[in-house]
Coordinates of C-alpha atoms and ligand atoms in Angstrom, one line a residue:
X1 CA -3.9 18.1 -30.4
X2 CA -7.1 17.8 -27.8
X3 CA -4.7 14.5 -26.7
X4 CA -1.3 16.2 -26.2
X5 CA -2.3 18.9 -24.7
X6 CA -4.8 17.0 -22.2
X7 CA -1.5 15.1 -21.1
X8 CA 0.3 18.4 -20.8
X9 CA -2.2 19.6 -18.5
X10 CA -2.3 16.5 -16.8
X11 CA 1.4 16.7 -16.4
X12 CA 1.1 19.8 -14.2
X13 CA 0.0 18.7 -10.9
X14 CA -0.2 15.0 -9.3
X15 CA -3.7 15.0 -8.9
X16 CA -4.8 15.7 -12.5
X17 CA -4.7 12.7 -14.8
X18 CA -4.7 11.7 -18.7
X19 CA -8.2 11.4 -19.7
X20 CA -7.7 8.4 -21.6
X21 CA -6.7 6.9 -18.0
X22 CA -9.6 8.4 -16.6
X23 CA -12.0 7.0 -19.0
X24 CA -10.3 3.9 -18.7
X25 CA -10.7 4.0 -15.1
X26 CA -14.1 4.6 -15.9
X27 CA -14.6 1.4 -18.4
X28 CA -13.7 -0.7 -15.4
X29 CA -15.6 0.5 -12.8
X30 CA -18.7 0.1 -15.1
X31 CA -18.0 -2.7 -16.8
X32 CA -20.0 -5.2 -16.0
X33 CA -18.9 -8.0 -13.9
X34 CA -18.8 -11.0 -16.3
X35 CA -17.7 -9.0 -19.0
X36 CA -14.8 -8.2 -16.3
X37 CA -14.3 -12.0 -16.4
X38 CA -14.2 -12.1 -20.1
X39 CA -11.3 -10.1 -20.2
X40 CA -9.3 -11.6 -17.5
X41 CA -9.9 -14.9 -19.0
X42 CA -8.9 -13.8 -22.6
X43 CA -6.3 -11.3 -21.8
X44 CA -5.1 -12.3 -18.3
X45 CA -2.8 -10.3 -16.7
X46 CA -2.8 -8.3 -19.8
X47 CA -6.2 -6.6 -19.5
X48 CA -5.3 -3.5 -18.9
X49 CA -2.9 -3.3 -22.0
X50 CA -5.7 -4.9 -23.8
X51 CA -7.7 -1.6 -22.5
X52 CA -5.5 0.6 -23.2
X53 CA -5.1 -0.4 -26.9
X54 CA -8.9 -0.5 -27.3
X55 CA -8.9 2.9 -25.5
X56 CA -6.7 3.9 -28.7
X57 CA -8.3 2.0 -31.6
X58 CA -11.7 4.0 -30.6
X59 CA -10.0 7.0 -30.5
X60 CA -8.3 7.2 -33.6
X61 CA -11.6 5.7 -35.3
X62 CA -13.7 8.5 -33.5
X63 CA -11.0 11.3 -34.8
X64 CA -11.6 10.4 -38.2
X65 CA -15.1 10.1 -38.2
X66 CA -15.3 13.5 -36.6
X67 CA -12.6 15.0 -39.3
X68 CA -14.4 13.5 -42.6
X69 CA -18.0 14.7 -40.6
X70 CA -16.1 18.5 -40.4
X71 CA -15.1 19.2 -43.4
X72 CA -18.8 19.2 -45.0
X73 CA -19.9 20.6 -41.3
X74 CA -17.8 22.2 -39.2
X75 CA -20.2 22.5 -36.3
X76 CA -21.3 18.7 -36.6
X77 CA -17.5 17.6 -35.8
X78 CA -17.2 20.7 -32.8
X79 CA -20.1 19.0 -31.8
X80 CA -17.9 15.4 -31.9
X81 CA -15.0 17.4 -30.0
X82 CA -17.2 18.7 -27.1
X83 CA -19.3 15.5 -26.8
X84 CA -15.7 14.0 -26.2
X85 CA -14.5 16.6 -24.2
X86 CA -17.7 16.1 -22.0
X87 CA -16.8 11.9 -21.9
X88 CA -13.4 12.5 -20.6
X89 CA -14.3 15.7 -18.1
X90 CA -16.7 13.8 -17.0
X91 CA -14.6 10.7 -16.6
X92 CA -11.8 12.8 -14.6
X93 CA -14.3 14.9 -12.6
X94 CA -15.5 11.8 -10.7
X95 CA -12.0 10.5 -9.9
X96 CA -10.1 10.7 -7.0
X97 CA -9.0 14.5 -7.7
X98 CA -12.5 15.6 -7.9
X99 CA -13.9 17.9 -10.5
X100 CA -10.6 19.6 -10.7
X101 CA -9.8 16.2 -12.5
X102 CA -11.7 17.4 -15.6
X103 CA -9.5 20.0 -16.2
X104 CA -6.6 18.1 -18.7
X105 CA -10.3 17.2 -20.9
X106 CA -11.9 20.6 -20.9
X107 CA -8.2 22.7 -22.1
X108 CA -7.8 19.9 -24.4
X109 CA -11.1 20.0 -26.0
X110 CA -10.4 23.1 -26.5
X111 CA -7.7 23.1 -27.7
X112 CA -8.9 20.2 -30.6
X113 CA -11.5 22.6 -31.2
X114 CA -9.4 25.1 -32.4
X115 CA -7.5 22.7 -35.0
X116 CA -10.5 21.1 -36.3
X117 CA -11.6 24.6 -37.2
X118 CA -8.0 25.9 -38.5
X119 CA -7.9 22.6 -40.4
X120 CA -11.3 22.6 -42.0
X121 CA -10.6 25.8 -43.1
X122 CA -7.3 25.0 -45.0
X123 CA -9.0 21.8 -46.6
X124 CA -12.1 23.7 -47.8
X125 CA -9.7 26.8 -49.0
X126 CA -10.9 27.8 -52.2
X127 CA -9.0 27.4 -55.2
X128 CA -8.0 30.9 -56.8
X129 CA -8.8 30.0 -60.2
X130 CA -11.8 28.8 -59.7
X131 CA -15.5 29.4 -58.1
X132 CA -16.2 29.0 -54.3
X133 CA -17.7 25.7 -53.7
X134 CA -17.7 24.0 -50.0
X135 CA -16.1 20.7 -49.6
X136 CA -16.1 18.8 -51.9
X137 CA -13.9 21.3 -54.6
X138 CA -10.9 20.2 -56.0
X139 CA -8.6 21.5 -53.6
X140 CA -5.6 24.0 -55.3
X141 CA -2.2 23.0 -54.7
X142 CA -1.7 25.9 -52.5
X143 CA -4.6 24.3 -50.1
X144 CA -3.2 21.1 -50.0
X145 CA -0.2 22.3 -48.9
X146 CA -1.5 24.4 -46.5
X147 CA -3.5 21.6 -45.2
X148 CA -1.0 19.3 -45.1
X149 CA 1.6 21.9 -43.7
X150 CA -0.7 23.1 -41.0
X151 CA -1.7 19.4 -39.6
X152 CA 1.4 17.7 -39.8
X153 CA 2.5 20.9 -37.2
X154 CA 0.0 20.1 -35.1
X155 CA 1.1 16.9 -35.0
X156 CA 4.2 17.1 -34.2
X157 CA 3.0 20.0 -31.5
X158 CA 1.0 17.5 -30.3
X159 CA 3.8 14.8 -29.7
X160 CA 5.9 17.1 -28.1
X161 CA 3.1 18.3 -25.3
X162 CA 2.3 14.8 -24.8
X163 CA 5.7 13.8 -24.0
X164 CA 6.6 16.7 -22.1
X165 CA 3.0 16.1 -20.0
X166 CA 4.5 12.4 -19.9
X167 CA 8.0 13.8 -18.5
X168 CA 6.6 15.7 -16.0
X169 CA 4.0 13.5 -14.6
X170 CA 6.9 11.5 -14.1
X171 CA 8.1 13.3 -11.2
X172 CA 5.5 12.2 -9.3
X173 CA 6.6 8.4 -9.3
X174 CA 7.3 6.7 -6.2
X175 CA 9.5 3.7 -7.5
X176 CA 12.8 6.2 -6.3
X177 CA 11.1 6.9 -2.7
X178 CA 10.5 2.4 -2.3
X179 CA 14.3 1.9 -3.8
X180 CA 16.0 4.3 -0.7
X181 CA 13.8 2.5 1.7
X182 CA 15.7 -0.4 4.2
X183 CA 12.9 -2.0 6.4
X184 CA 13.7 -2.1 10.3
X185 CA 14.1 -6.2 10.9
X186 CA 11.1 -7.2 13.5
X187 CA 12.3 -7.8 16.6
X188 CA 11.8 -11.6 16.4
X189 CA 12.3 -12.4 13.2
X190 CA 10.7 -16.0 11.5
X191 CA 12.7 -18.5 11.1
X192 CA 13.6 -19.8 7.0
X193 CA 10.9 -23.0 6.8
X194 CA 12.0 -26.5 7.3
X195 CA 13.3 -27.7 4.2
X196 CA 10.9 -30.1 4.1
X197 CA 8.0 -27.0 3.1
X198 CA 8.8 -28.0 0.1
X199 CA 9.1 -30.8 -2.2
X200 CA 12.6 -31.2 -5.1
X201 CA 10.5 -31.9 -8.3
X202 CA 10.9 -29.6 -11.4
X203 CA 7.8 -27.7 -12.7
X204 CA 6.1 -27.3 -9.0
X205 CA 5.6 -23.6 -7.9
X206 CA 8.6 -22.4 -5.5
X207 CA 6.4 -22.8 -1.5
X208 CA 7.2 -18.9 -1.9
X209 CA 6.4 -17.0 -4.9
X210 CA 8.5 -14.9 -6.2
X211 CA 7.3 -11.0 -6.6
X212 CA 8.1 -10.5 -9.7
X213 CA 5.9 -13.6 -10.7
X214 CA 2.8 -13.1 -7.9
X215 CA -0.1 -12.5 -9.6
X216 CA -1.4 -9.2 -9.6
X217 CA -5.0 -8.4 -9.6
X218 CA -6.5 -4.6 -8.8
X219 CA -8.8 -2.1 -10.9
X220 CA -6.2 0.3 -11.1
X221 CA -5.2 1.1 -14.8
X222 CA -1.8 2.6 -13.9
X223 CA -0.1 1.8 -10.5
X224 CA -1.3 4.4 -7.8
X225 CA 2.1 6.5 -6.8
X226 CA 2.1 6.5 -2.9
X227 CA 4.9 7.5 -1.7
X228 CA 6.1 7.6 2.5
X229 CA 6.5 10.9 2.4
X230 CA 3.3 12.0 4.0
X231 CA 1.8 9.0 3.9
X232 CA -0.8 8.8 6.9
X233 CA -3.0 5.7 7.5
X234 CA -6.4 6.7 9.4
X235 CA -8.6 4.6 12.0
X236 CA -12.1 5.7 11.4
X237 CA -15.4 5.2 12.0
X238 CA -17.1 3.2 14.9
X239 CA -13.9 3.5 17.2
X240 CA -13.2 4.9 20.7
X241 CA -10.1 6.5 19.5
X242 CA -9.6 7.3 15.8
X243 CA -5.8 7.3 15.0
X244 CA -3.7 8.4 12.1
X245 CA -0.3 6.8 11.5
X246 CA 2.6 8.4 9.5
X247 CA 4.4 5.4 7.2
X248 CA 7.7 5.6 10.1
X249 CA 5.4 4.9 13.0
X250 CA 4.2 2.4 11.7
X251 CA 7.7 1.1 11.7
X252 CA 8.3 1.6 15.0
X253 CA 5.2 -1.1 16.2
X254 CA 6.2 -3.9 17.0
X255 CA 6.7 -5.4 13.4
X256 CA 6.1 -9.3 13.3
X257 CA 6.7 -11.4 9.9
X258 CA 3.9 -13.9 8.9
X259 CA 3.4 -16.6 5.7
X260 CA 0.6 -16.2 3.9
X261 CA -0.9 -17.7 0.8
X262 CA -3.2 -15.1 -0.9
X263 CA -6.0 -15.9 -3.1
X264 CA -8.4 -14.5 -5.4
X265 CA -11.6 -15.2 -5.4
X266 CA -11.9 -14.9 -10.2
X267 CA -9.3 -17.6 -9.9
X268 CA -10.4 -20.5 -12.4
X269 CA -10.2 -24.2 -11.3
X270 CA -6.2 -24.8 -12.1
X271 CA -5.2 -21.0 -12.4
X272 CA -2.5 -18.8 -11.4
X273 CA -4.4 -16.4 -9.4
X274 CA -3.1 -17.3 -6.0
X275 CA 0.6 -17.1 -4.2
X276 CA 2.4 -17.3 -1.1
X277 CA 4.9 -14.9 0.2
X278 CA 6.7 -13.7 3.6
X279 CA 4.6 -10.5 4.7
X280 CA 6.1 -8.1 6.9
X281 CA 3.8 -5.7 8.8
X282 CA 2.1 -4.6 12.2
X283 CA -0.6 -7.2 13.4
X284 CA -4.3 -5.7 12.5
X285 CA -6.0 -6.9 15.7
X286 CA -3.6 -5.1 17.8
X287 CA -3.9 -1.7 16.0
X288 CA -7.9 -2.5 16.5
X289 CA -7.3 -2.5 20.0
X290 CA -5.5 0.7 20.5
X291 CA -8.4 2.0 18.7
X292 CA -11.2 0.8 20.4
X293 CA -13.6 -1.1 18.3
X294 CA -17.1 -0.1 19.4
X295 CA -19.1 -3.5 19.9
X296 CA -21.6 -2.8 17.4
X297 CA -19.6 -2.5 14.5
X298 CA -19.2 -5.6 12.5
X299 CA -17.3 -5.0 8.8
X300 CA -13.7 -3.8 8.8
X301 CA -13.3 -1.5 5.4
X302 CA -9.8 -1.1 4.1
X303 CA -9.8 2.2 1.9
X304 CA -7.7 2.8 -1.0
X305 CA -5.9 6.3 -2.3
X306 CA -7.5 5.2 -5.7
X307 CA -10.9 5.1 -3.7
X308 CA -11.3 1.0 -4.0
X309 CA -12.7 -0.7 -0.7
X310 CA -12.5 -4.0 0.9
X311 CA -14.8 -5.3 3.7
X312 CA -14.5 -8.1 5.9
X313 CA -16.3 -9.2 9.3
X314 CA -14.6 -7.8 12.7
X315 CA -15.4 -11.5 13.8
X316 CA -12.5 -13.2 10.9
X317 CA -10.1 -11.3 13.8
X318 CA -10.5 -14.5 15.6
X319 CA -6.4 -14.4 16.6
X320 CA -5.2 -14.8 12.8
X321 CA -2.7 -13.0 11.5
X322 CA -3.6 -10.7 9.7
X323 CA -1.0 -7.5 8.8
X324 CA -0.9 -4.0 8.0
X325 CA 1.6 -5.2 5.5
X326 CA 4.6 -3.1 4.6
X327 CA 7.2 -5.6 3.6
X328 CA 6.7 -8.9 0.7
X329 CA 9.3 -11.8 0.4
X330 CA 11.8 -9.2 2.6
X331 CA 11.4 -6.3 0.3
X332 CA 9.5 -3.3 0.7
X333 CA 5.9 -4.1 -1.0
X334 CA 6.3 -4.1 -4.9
X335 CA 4.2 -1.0 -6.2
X336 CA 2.1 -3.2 -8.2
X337 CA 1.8 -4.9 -4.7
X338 CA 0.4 -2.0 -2.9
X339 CA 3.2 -0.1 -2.1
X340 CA 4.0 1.3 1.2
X341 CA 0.8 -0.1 3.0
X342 CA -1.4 -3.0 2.7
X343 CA -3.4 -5.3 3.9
X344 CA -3.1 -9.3 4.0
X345 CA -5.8 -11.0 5.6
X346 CA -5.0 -15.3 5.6
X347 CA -8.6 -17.2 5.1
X348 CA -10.4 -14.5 2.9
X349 CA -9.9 -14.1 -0.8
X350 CA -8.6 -10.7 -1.8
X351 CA -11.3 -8.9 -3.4
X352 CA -13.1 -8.9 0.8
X353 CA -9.6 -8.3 2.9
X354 CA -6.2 -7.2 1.1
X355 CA -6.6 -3.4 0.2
X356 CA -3.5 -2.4 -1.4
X357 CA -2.5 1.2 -1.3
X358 CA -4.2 1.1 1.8
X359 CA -4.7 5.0 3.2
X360 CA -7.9 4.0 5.9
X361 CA -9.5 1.6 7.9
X362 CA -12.9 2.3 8.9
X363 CA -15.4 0.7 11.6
X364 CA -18.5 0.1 10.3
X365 CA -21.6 -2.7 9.9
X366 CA -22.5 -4.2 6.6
X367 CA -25.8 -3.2 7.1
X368 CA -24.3 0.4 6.4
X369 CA -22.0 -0.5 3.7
X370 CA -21.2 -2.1 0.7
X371 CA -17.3 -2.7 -0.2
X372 CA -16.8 -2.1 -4.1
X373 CA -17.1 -5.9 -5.3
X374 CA -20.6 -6.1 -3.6
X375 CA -22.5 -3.8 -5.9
X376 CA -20.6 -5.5 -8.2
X377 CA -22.3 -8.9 -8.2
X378 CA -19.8 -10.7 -5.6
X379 CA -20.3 -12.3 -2.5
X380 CA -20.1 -9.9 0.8
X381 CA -18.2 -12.1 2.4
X382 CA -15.8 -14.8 0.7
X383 CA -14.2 -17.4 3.1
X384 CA -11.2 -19.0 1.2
X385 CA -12.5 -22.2 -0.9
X386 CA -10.2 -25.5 -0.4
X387 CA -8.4 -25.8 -3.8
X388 CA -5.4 -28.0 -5.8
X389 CA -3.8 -27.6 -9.3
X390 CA -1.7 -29.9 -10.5
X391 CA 1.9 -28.0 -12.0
X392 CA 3.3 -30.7 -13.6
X393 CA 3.0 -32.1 -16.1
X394 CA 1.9 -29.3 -17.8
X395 CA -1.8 -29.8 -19.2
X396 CA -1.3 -31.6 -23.4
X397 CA 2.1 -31.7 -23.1
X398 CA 3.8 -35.0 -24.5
X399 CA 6.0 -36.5 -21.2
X400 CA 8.1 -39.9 -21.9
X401 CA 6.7 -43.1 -20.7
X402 CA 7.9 -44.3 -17.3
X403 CA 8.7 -42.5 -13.8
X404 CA 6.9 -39.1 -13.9
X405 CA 6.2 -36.8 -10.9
X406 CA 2.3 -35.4 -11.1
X407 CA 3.3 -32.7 -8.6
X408 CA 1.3 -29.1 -7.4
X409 CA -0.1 -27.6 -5.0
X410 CA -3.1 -27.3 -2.8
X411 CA -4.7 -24.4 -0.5
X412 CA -7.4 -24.3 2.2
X413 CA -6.7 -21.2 4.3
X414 CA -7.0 -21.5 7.3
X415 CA -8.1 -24.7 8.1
X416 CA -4.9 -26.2 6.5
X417 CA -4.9 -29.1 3.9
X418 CA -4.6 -32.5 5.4
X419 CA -4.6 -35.3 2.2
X420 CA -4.3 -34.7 -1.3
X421 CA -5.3 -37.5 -3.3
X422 CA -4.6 -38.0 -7.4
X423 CA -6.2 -40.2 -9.6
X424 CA -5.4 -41.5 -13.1
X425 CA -7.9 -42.0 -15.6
X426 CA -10.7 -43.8 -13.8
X427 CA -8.0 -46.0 -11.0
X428 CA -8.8 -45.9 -7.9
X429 CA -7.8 -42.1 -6.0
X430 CA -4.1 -42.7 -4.9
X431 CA -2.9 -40.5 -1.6
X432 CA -0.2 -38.3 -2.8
X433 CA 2.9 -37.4 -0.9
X434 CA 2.8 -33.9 1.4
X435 CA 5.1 -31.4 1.9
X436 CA 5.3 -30.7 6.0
X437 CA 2.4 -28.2 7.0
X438 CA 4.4 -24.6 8.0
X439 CA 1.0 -23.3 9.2
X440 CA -2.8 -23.6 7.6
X441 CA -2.3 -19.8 6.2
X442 CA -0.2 -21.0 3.7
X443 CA -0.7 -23.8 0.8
X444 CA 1.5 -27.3 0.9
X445 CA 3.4 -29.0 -2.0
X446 CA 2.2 -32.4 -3.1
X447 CA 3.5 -34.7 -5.3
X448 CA 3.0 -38.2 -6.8
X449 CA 5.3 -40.7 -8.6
X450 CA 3.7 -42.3 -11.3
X451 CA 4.2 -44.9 -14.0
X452 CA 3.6 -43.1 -17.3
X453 CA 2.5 -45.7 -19.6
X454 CA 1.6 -44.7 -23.2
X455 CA -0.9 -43.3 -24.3
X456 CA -3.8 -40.6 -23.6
X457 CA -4.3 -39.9 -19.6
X458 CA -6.6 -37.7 -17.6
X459 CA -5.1 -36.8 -14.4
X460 CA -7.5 -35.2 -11.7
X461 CA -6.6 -33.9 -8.1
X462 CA -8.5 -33.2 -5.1
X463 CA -7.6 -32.4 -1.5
X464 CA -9.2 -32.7 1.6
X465 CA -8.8 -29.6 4.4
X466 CA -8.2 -30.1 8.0
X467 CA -11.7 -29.8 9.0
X468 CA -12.3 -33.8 7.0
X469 CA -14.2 -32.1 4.2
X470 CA -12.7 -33.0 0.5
X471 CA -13.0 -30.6 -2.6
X472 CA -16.6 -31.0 -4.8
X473 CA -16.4 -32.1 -8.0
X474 CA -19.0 -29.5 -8.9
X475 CA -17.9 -27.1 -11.3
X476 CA -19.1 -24.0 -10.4
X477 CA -17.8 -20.6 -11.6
X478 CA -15.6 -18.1 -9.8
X479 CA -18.6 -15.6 -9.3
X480 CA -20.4 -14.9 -6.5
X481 CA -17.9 -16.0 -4.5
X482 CA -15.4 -18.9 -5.6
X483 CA -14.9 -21.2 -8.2
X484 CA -15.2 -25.3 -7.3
X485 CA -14.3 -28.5 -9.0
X486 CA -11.5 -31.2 -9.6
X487 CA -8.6 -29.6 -11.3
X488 CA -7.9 -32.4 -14.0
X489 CA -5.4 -32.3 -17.0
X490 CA -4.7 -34.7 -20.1
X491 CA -1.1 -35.5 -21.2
X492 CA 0.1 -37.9 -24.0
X493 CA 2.9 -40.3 -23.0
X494 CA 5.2 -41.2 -25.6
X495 CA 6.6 -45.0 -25.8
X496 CA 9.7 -45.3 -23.6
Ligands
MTE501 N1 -6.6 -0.9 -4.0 C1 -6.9 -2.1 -4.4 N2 -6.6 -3.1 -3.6 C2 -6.9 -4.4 -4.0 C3 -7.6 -4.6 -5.2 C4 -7.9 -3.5 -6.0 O1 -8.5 -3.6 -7.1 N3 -7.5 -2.3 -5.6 N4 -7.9 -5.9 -5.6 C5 -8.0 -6.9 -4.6 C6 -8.0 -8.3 -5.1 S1 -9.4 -8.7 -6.0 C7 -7.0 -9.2 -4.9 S2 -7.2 -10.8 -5.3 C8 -5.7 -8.8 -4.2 C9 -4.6 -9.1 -5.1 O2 -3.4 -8.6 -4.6 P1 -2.0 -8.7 -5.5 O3 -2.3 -8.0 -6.7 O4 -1.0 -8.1 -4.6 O5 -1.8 -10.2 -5.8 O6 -5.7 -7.4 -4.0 C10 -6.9 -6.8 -3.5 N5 -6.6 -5.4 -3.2
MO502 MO1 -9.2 -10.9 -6.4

């Protein structure tokens, strides 16, 4: 009952939320950071599913414990209600909406209140032919059957707020507002790449990654709902002349389209966490300009609606291009994606540069402030670390013996790669063939033919950037700032 009604309440306005998304909100902002890793690592993209099913299995535990606790003391399980009313009012009242946010906890809590009480009293209803006797009497027929009747209505009750709270919050989704949009074409418009961006071998990741397969990574348990309506992104902080855009004009600066491969920095040695799209937006050093960046200011803080920061030095404006994003792989931005505005900033990993659901961008110095990763445990700032993976074959997998492409791909924005070398088993390190260089923001295609002869092989890569240096062997762990090592695989080659 607390539950339904909560997401009835939460229903009512865009601001209020579920609590069981505000606690889970919560459980990652708090979490602590290698715990954070844990999960990514077991559950991938999954996480927050994973979250939201623990988020459940808790609950329903909790609720029983409270009920079996009330029906020998009623005020022991209030007591359970209110302490859970308290976690969730608590959880909502520090959000985004402010404490108005603990409103959907507090009328539920209430609300739970209530039914514990009603349904403490049917179970402990006395029966009629014999002597009073608290909880534990063998309950009448007529008790049962109230008890039974009485909580299987507020069950239902229960279902029915909660999906009409569900219904309701869905009106403020923004997925119709992106579908209507058509993005103006920039006045010079990039060229498709060369064909030879990319290498023919089956198994290698596409040079641009589709959106529905980029890897999404954000602390946002359900996809903030932006929409353009209304949308305004502010200029703040230590600047000669603050500015606010609306979402159209935006549109109407000169829009320029850039590739970029983005990174981030939890990615393991060999993982998916990194991609390479088209971006669409206004360039970021030019909007600095019009403001006015006061000389003294060194971090550039990109602001989420959901309150998440990013932070990056004024000095990585060095002529790169880095976007106010609007448009990904010649779509709007996904939702997952950030949706309308983001940032994309070639050279630094995500977690420092590429606020998504961006709303502000505020001058200030590091000295001043810490972006939300920082308290966090990371790195302030995180330079992009030169890295390969090898696609294919795919790690254990049994391949034929004979003529086998090793083939992947390998990133060092935005110095650009330069050699990628392979080695099998303990040969000698073979150079392996390049896909042509579109720009060093965006990673290159290598592949290798090779002689599969049976048996057990280790495959290892390594590339080299286009400052000389070659990857370390060192293993070291995404945290503080970026895994390092050899991406190496084992396959087993059949006989020919
Ligand atoms: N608002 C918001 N923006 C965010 C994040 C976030 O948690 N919230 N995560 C950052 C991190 S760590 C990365 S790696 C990139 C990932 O962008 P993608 O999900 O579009 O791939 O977004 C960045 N921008
Ligand atoms: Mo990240």
């Amino acid at each position: 009952m607390a539950l339904g009604l909560a997401e009835l309440v939460a229903g009512l306005s865009a601001s209020l939320r579920s609590p069981v998304l505000d606690v889970g909100d919560r459980v990652i902002d708090l979490v602590p950071s290698p715990i954070k890793e844990m999960a990514i690592d077991l559950f991938d993209t999954n996480d927050k599913l994973a979250l939201l099913i623990g988020i459940g299995v808790v609950l329903f535990a909790y609720s029983a414990a409270v009920g079996i606790v009330a029906v020998r003391r009623l005020s022991l399980g209030l007591a359970g209600i209110g302490l859970f009313g308290v976690l969730g009012a608590v959880a909502g009242g520090f959000g985004t909406a402010g404490t108005v946010g603990a409103l959907p906890s507090i009328v539920g809590a209430i609300a739970g209140a209530f039914a514990l009480t009603l349904q403490v009293r049917w179970a402990n209803a006395p029966d009629a032919d014999q002597p009073a006797e608290r909880g534990l009497s063998p309950h009448s027929a007529a008790s049962r059957r109230a008890f039974l009747f009485g909580s299987g209505s507020f069950l239902v009750a229960a279902a029915v707020m909660g999906g009409v709270g569900r219904l309701l919050d869905s009106r403020f989704q923004v997925g119709a507002s992106r579908d209507t949009l058509r993005l103006p074409v920039p006045p010079e418009p990039l060229a498709a790449p060369p064909p030879a961006t990319a290498l023919d071998v089956e198994g290698l990741s596409p040079f641009f990654t589709p959106n529905e397969s980029f890897y999404r990574i954000d602390t946002a348990l359900t996809v903030p709902q932006v929409s353009t309506e209304g949308y305004v992104l502010a200029v703040t902080g230590m600047v000669a002349r603050p500015l606010e855009l609306t979402f159209d004009q935006i549109l109407q600066r000169p829009l320029v389209e850039t590739d970029i491969t983005m990174t981030c920095v939890s990615n393991e040695v060999g993982g998916g966490l990194v991609g390479n799209a088209r971006w669409l937006g206004i360039r970021l050093d030019d909007l600095l300009a019009e403001a006015g960046v006061d000389p003294a200011a060194d971090q550039i803080v990109g602001r989420s609606v959901d309150g998440y920061t990013c932070g990056f030095p004024v000095a990585a404006l060095d002529g790169r291009d880095a976007l106010v994003a609007v448009g990904m792989n010649g779509e709007p931005l996904p939702l997952e994606h950030g949706f309308p505005v983001r940032l994309v900033v070639p050279g630094l990993y995500g977690y420092v540069s590429a606020t998504k659901w961006l709303t502000e961008i505020e001058l200030t110095t590091f000295a001043e402030f810490d972006h939300y990763w920082v308290d966090r445990g990371w790195a302030v700032e995180a330079p992009i670390k030169t890295q390969s993976r090898i696609d294919t074959p795919r790690p254990l997998t049994r391949i034929p013996a004979g003529e086998t492409a090793v083939a992947g791909v390998a990133w060092a924005q935005t110095r650009g790669i330069s050699g990628v070398e392979v080695r099998i088993d303990e040969d000698e390190w073979q150079q392996a063939e390049l896909s042509e260089e579109l720009n060093d923001t965006t990673w290159r295609q290598w592949m290798l033919a090779w002689d599969a002869t049976p048996g057990r092989h280790d495959i290892a890569v390594r590339a080299t950037d286009a400052t000389g240096e070659t990857q370390t062997d060192e293993r070291v762990p995404p945290i503080p700032d970026g895994a390092t090592g050899w991406h190496s695989i084992v396959v087993l080659v059949d006989e020919g």
